[in-house]
Amino acid sequence: MRLICAKNYQDMSRKAANLISAQVILCPESVLGLATGSTPIGIYRQLISWYEKGDVDFSKAVSINLDEYCGLSPRDTQSYSCFMHQNFFDHINIDPRRVYLPDGMQTNSTLECARYDRVIADNGGIDLQLLGIGRNAHIGFNEPDSCFACGTHQVTLTESTIAANTRFFENEAQVPRQAYSMGMQAIMQAKRVLLIASGADKAEAIRNSFFGPVTPQVPASILQLHRDVIVIADEAALADCPAEA
Ligand code: F6R
């Protein structure tokens, strides 16, 4: 693991955007695994600005998102599909036919999970996987559990995740209770993983994930076994890490 300490959120966003931009410049057909949530927004803004200046071209890139809420259509403003369009896809030249998210409206979870795993396989796997991290150390919606989930699966969100995500909804009752999430296999098979974290509320998750035992109770800890993980975190998110880190 390479741990990069950023001064603050802006610095974290810029450093991470640099790596994503370099990936796409070096390999225009890159398959990007992308994330939603508050943390990547600064990265997407930075990439949009570099795209507008002509520095990076997404026309041949593929995007495969980590997750989607069950029961929300892509047009629902709370869906992750809508989030990605509003915050990124609508502002760059990515081909809409190369943009993939789980279908939250598919009620047959077996079919949907198999379809999404096929999407990942048909695109040859992920070149660069961007990950945020939950306060409980979830990645995607791989929540703390007694084992690591391998393929795409339907998840029942934990109370802690529902509480954390309530800020995006009018009230807690509106937060969907289930989601589809990419599993650990696709994440672990990604050629490179870039995990970003900002703020004191992520400090415990970062410490437990990268400086504690590998356990499904701390989902991001599995990344200790990945051969190419870059963690870019700001000072607040690194505050609980051992001094020698
Ligand atoms: C989102 C996702 C989640 C978030 C995590 C952190 O696609 O997969 O794992 O990355 O919940 O969210 P923020 O960035 O809002 O703190």
Short mmCIF file of C-alpha atoms and ligand atoms in Angstrom, two decimals:
data_model
loop_
_atom_site.label_atom_id
_atom_site.label_comp_id
_atom_site.label_asym_id
_atom_site.label_seq_id
_atom_site.Cartn_x
_atom_site.Cartn_y
_atom_site.Cartn_z
CA MET A 1 0.00 0.00 0.00
CA ARG A 2 1.14 3.51 -0.76
CA LEU A 3 -0.20 6.06 1.68
CA ILE A 4 -0.26 9.65 0.48
CA CYS A 5 -0.98 12.34 3.02
CA ALA A 6 -2.92 15.31 1.65
CA LYS A 7 -3.15 18.63 3.45
CA ASN A 8 -6.93 18.88 3.15
CA TYR A 9 -9.94 17.91 1.02
CA GLN A 10 -8.87 20.06 -1.94
CA ASP A 11 -5.37 18.68 -1.93
CA MET A 12 -6.71 15.09 -1.68
CA SER A 13 -9.07 15.74 -4.60
CA ARG A 14 -6.38 17.22 -6.80
CA LYS A 15 -3.86 14.45 -6.12
CA ALA A 16 -6.47 11.74 -6.81
CA ALA A 17 -7.69 13.52 -9.95
CA ASN A 18 -4.09 13.62 -11.17
CA LEU A 19 -3.84 9.83 -10.91
CA ILE A 20 -7.17 9.26 -12.69
CA SER A 21 -6.29 11.74 -15.39
CA ALA A 22 -2.86 10.10 -15.88
CA GLN A 23 -4.59 6.72 -16.17
CA VAL A 24 -6.88 7.97 -18.95
CA ILE A 25 -4.08 9.85 -20.75
CA LEU A 26 -1.84 6.77 -20.72
CA CYS A 27 -4.65 4.37 -21.63
CA PRO A 28 -7.65 6.16 -23.22
CA GLU A 29 -9.71 2.92 -23.21
CA SER A 30 -9.32 2.54 -19.44
CA VAL A 31 -12.10 0.89 -17.47
CA LEU A 32 -12.69 3.15 -14.48
CA GLY A 33 -14.53 1.85 -11.43
CA LEU A 34 -16.21 4.94 -10.02
CA ALA A 35 -17.81 5.84 -6.70
CA THR A 36 -20.49 8.22 -5.48
CA GLY A 37 -20.78 10.01 -2.12
CA SER A 38 -19.38 13.34 -0.92
CA THR A 39 -15.71 12.44 -1.05
CA PRO A 40 -15.23 12.08 -4.85
CA ILE A 41 -17.11 15.27 -5.77
CA GLY A 42 -13.93 17.41 -5.68
CA ILE A 43 -12.17 14.87 -7.92
CA TYR A 44 -14.98 14.97 -10.47
CA ARG A 45 -14.93 18.81 -10.45
CA GLN A 46 -11.19 18.80 -11.05
CA LEU A 47 -11.44 16.26 -13.87
CA ILE A 48 -14.24 18.26 -15.50
CA SER A 49 -12.07 21.37 -15.39
CA TRP A 50 -9.12 19.55 -16.99
CA TYR A 51 -11.47 18.07 -19.61
CA GLU A 52 -12.75 21.57 -20.44
CA LYS A 53 -9.18 22.77 -20.89
CA GLY A 54 -8.55 19.89 -23.30
CA ASP A 55 -6.11 18.11 -21.00
CA VAL A 56 -7.99 14.82 -20.73
CA ASP A 57 -10.32 13.01 -23.12
CA PHE A 58 -12.85 10.47 -21.83
CA SER A 59 -14.33 9.53 -25.22
CA LYS A 60 -12.90 6.01 -25.19
CA ALA A 61 -13.08 5.36 -21.43
CA VAL A 62 -15.51 2.97 -19.76
CA SER A 63 -17.08 3.62 -16.37
CA ILE A 64 -18.47 0.91 -14.11
CA ASN A 65 -19.95 2.24 -10.89
CA LEU A 66 -19.75 0.48 -7.56
CA ASP A 67 -23.35 0.51 -6.48
CA GLU A 68 -26.96 1.66 -6.79
CA TYR A 69 -29.92 1.83 -4.43
CA CYS A 70 -32.65 -0.75 -4.97
CA GLY A 71 -36.02 0.70 -5.90
CA LEU A 72 -34.71 3.95 -7.41
CA SER A 73 -34.91 4.55 -11.15
CA PRO A 74 -31.99 6.29 -12.89
CA ARG A 75 -34.21 9.38 -13.22
CA ASP A 76 -34.77 9.59 -9.47
CA THR A 77 -32.67 12.51 -8.23
CA GLN A 78 -31.49 10.41 -5.26
CA SER A 79 -30.22 7.58 -7.45
CA TYR A 80 -26.51 7.08 -7.91
CA SER A 81 -27.07 7.13 -11.66
CA CYS A 82 -28.46 10.67 -11.38
CA PHE A 83 -25.59 11.63 -9.05
CA MET A 84 -22.99 10.47 -11.55
CA HIS A 85 -24.65 12.28 -14.43
CA GLN A 86 -25.05 15.52 -12.49
CA ASN A 87 -21.59 15.50 -10.97
CA PHE A 88 -19.53 14.04 -13.78
CA PHE A 89 -20.83 12.29 -16.89
CA ASP A 90 -22.95 15.17 -18.20
CA HIS A 91 -19.91 17.47 -18.15
CA ILE A 92 -17.38 15.29 -19.98
CA ASN A 93 -17.31 13.46 -23.30
CA ILE A 94 -17.73 9.90 -22.02
CA ASP A 95 -19.84 7.79 -24.37
CA PRO A 96 -23.17 7.06 -22.56
CA ARG A 97 -23.04 3.53 -24.00
CA ARG A 98 -19.87 2.92 -21.98
CA VAL A 99 -21.39 3.98 -18.65
CA TYR A 100 -22.62 1.20 -16.37
CA LEU A 101 -24.43 1.14 -13.02
CA PRO A 102 -26.50 -1.62 -11.41
CA ASP A 103 -30.19 -1.35 -12.33
CA GLY A 104 -31.91 -0.43 -9.07
CA MET A 105 -35.31 -1.16 -10.62
CA GLN A 106 -34.53 -4.81 -11.34
CA THR A 107 -36.41 -6.71 -8.66
CA ASN A 108 -34.86 -10.06 -9.61
CA SER A 109 -31.60 -9.71 -7.71
CA THR A 110 -30.15 -12.96 -9.02
CA LEU A 111 -30.53 -11.76 -12.61
CA GLU A 112 -29.24 -8.29 -11.89
CA CYS A 113 -26.17 -9.44 -9.96
CA ALA A 114 -25.28 -11.94 -12.70
CA ARG A 115 -25.80 -9.25 -15.37
CA TYR A 116 -23.54 -6.80 -13.58
CA ASP A 117 -20.78 -9.35 -13.06
CA ARG A 118 -20.99 -10.08 -16.80
CA VAL A 119 -20.67 -6.35 -17.58
CA ILE A 120 -17.47 -6.25 -15.52
CA ALA A 121 -16.10 -9.43 -17.12
CA ASP A 122 -17.07 -8.41 -20.69
CA ASN A 123 -15.13 -5.17 -20.24
CA GLY A 124 -12.07 -7.12 -19.12
CA GLY A 125 -12.24 -6.06 -15.45
CA ILE A 126 -11.39 -2.72 -13.92
CA ASP A 127 -8.15 -0.84 -14.56
CA LEU A 128 -8.49 1.79 -11.86
CA GLN A 129 -11.00 1.43 -9.02
CA LEU A 130 -11.83 4.61 -7.11
CA LEU A 131 -13.17 3.95 -3.60
CA GLY A 132 -14.52 6.11 -0.82
CA ILE A 133 -14.79 4.53 2.62
CA GLY A 134 -17.72 4.40 5.03
CA ARG A 135 -17.37 5.25 8.72
CA ASN A 136 -17.80 1.52 9.32
CA ALA A 137 -15.09 0.86 6.70
CA HIS A 138 -17.49 -0.30 4.01
CA ILE A 139 -16.31 -0.06 0.40
CA GLY A 140 -19.00 0.08 -2.24
CA PHE A 141 -21.85 -1.22 -0.12
CA ASN A 142 -19.83 -4.15 1.17
CA GLU A 143 -20.91 -3.78 4.76
CA PRO A 144 -19.25 -5.39 7.83
CA ASP A 145 -20.25 -9.06 7.82
CA SER A 146 -19.07 -12.52 8.79
CA CYS A 147 -17.52 -13.08 5.33
CA PHE A 148 -16.44 -11.06 2.30
CA ALA A 149 -19.02 -11.09 -0.52
CA CYS A 150 -17.44 -12.20 -3.76
CA GLY A 151 -19.64 -11.11 -6.65
CA THR A 152 -22.21 -8.37 -7.14
CA HIS A 153 -24.87 -8.82 -4.50
CA GLN A 154 -27.93 -7.26 -2.95
CA VAL A 155 -27.15 -5.70 0.42
CA THR A 156 -29.29 -4.68 3.35
CA LEU A 157 -27.73 -1.44 4.50
CA THR A 158 -26.60 -1.18 8.11
CA GLU A 159 -28.13 1.35 10.50
CA SER A 160 -24.83 3.27 10.48
CA THR A 161 -24.85 3.58 6.67
CA ILE A 162 -28.53 4.57 6.62
CA ALA A 163 -27.80 7.23 9.24
CA ALA A 164 -24.75 8.49 7.32
CA ASN A 165 -26.65 8.67 4.02
CA THR A 166 -29.72 10.39 5.47
CA ARG A 167 -28.00 13.71 4.73
CA PHE A 168 -28.72 13.20 1.02
CA PHE A 169 -32.48 12.63 1.64
CA GLU A 170 -35.26 14.65 3.31
CA ASN A 171 -35.42 12.21 6.22
CA GLU A 172 -34.17 8.80 7.29
CA ALA A 173 -37.36 7.02 6.25
CA GLN A 174 -36.64 7.93 2.61
CA VAL A 175 -33.24 6.23 2.52
CA PRO A 176 -33.60 2.94 0.62
CA ARG A 177 -32.84 -0.04 2.83
CA GLN A 178 -31.26 -2.14 0.11
CA ALA A 179 -28.71 -1.64 -2.61
CA TYR A 180 -26.82 -3.55 -5.26
CA SER A 181 -23.08 -3.52 -4.74
CA MET A 182 -20.10 -4.73 -6.66
CA GLY A 183 -18.42 -7.50 -4.67
CA MET A 184 -14.87 -7.86 -3.46
CA GLN A 185 -13.76 -10.01 -6.38
CA ALA A 186 -14.06 -7.22 -8.95
CA ILE A 187 -12.48 -4.73 -6.54
CA MET A 188 -9.58 -7.05 -5.69
CA GLN A 189 -9.05 -7.89 -9.37
CA ALA A 190 -8.84 -4.22 -10.32
CA LYS A 191 -5.33 -3.50 -11.58
CA ARG A 192 -5.05 -0.51 -9.27
CA VAL A 193 -7.18 0.69 -6.36
CA LEU A 194 -7.30 4.34 -5.31
CA LEU A 195 -9.00 4.88 -1.96
CA ILE A 196 -9.74 8.41 -0.82
CA ALA A 197 -10.71 9.68 2.63
CA SER A 198 -11.23 13.08 4.15
CA GLY A 199 -12.20 14.24 7.61
CA ALA A 200 -11.95 13.10 11.20
CA ASP A 201 -15.03 10.87 10.92
CA LYS A 202 -13.01 8.53 8.65
CA ALA A 203 -9.95 8.32 10.92
CA GLU A 204 -11.04 5.18 12.78
CA ALA A 205 -12.02 3.42 9.54
CA ILE A 206 -8.64 4.23 7.98
CA ARG A 207 -6.73 3.02 11.01
CA ASN A 208 -8.72 -0.21 11.33
CA SER A 209 -8.59 -0.92 7.59
CA PHE A 210 -4.89 -0.45 7.00
CA PHE A 211 -3.28 -0.95 10.40
CA GLY A 212 -5.43 -3.73 11.90
CA PRO A 213 -6.23 -7.35 11.05
CA VAL A 214 -7.83 -8.31 7.73
CA THR A 215 -11.40 -9.19 8.65
CA PRO A 216 -14.83 -8.98 6.97
CA GLN A 217 -15.92 -6.96 10.02
CA VAL A 218 -13.72 -4.21 8.54
CA PRO A 219 -14.48 -4.60 4.82
CA ALA A 220 -11.75 -2.25 3.51
CA SER A 221 -9.11 -4.26 5.38
CA ILE A 222 -9.15 -6.76 2.49
CA LEU A 223 -7.29 -4.12 0.48
CA GLN A 224 -4.17 -4.92 2.52
CA LEU A 225 -3.99 -8.00 0.29
CA HIS A 226 -4.17 -6.04 -2.98
CA ARG A 227 -0.93 -5.60 -4.87
CA ASP A 228 -1.45 -1.99 -5.96
CA VAL A 229 -3.42 0.15 -3.53
CA ILE A 230 -2.95 3.88 -3.18
CA VAL A 231 -4.63 5.60 -0.24
CA ILE A 232 -4.90 9.37 -0.47
CA ALA A 233 -6.20 10.77 2.79
CA ASP A 234 -6.08 14.17 4.40
CA GLU A 235 -4.48 14.90 7.75
CA ALA A 236 -7.75 14.59 9.65
CA ALA A 237 -8.48 11.14 8.20
CA LEU A 238 -4.93 10.00 9.04
CA ALA A 239 -4.99 11.34 12.59
CA ASP A 240 -5.40 7.91 14.26
CA CYS A 241 -2.76 6.10 12.17
CA PRO A 242 0.50 4.95 13.76
CA ALA A 243 3.16 7.67 13.71
CA GLU A 244 5.53 5.67 11.47
CA ALA A 245 2.90 5.33 8.69
C1 F6R B 1 -20.50 5.11 -2.94
C2 F6R B 1 -19.90 4.10 -2.13
C3 F6R B 1 -19.69 4.24 -0.67
C4 F6R B 1 -19.05 5.58 -0.29
C5 F6R B 1 -18.89 5.69 1.21
C6 F6R B 1 -18.31 7.03 1.63
O1 F6R B 1 -20.58 4.69 -4.29
O2 F6R B 1 -19.58 3.09 -2.67
O3 F6R B 1 -18.87 3.20 -0.22
O4 F6R B 1 -17.81 5.70 -0.93
O5 F6R B 1 -20.13 5.53 1.84
O6 F6R B 1 -19.22 8.02 1.31
P1 F6R B 1 -18.85 9.55 1.49
O7 F6R B 1 -17.82 9.87 0.47
O8 F6R B 1 -20.15 10.28 1.23
O9 F6R B 1 -18.34 9.74 2.88
#
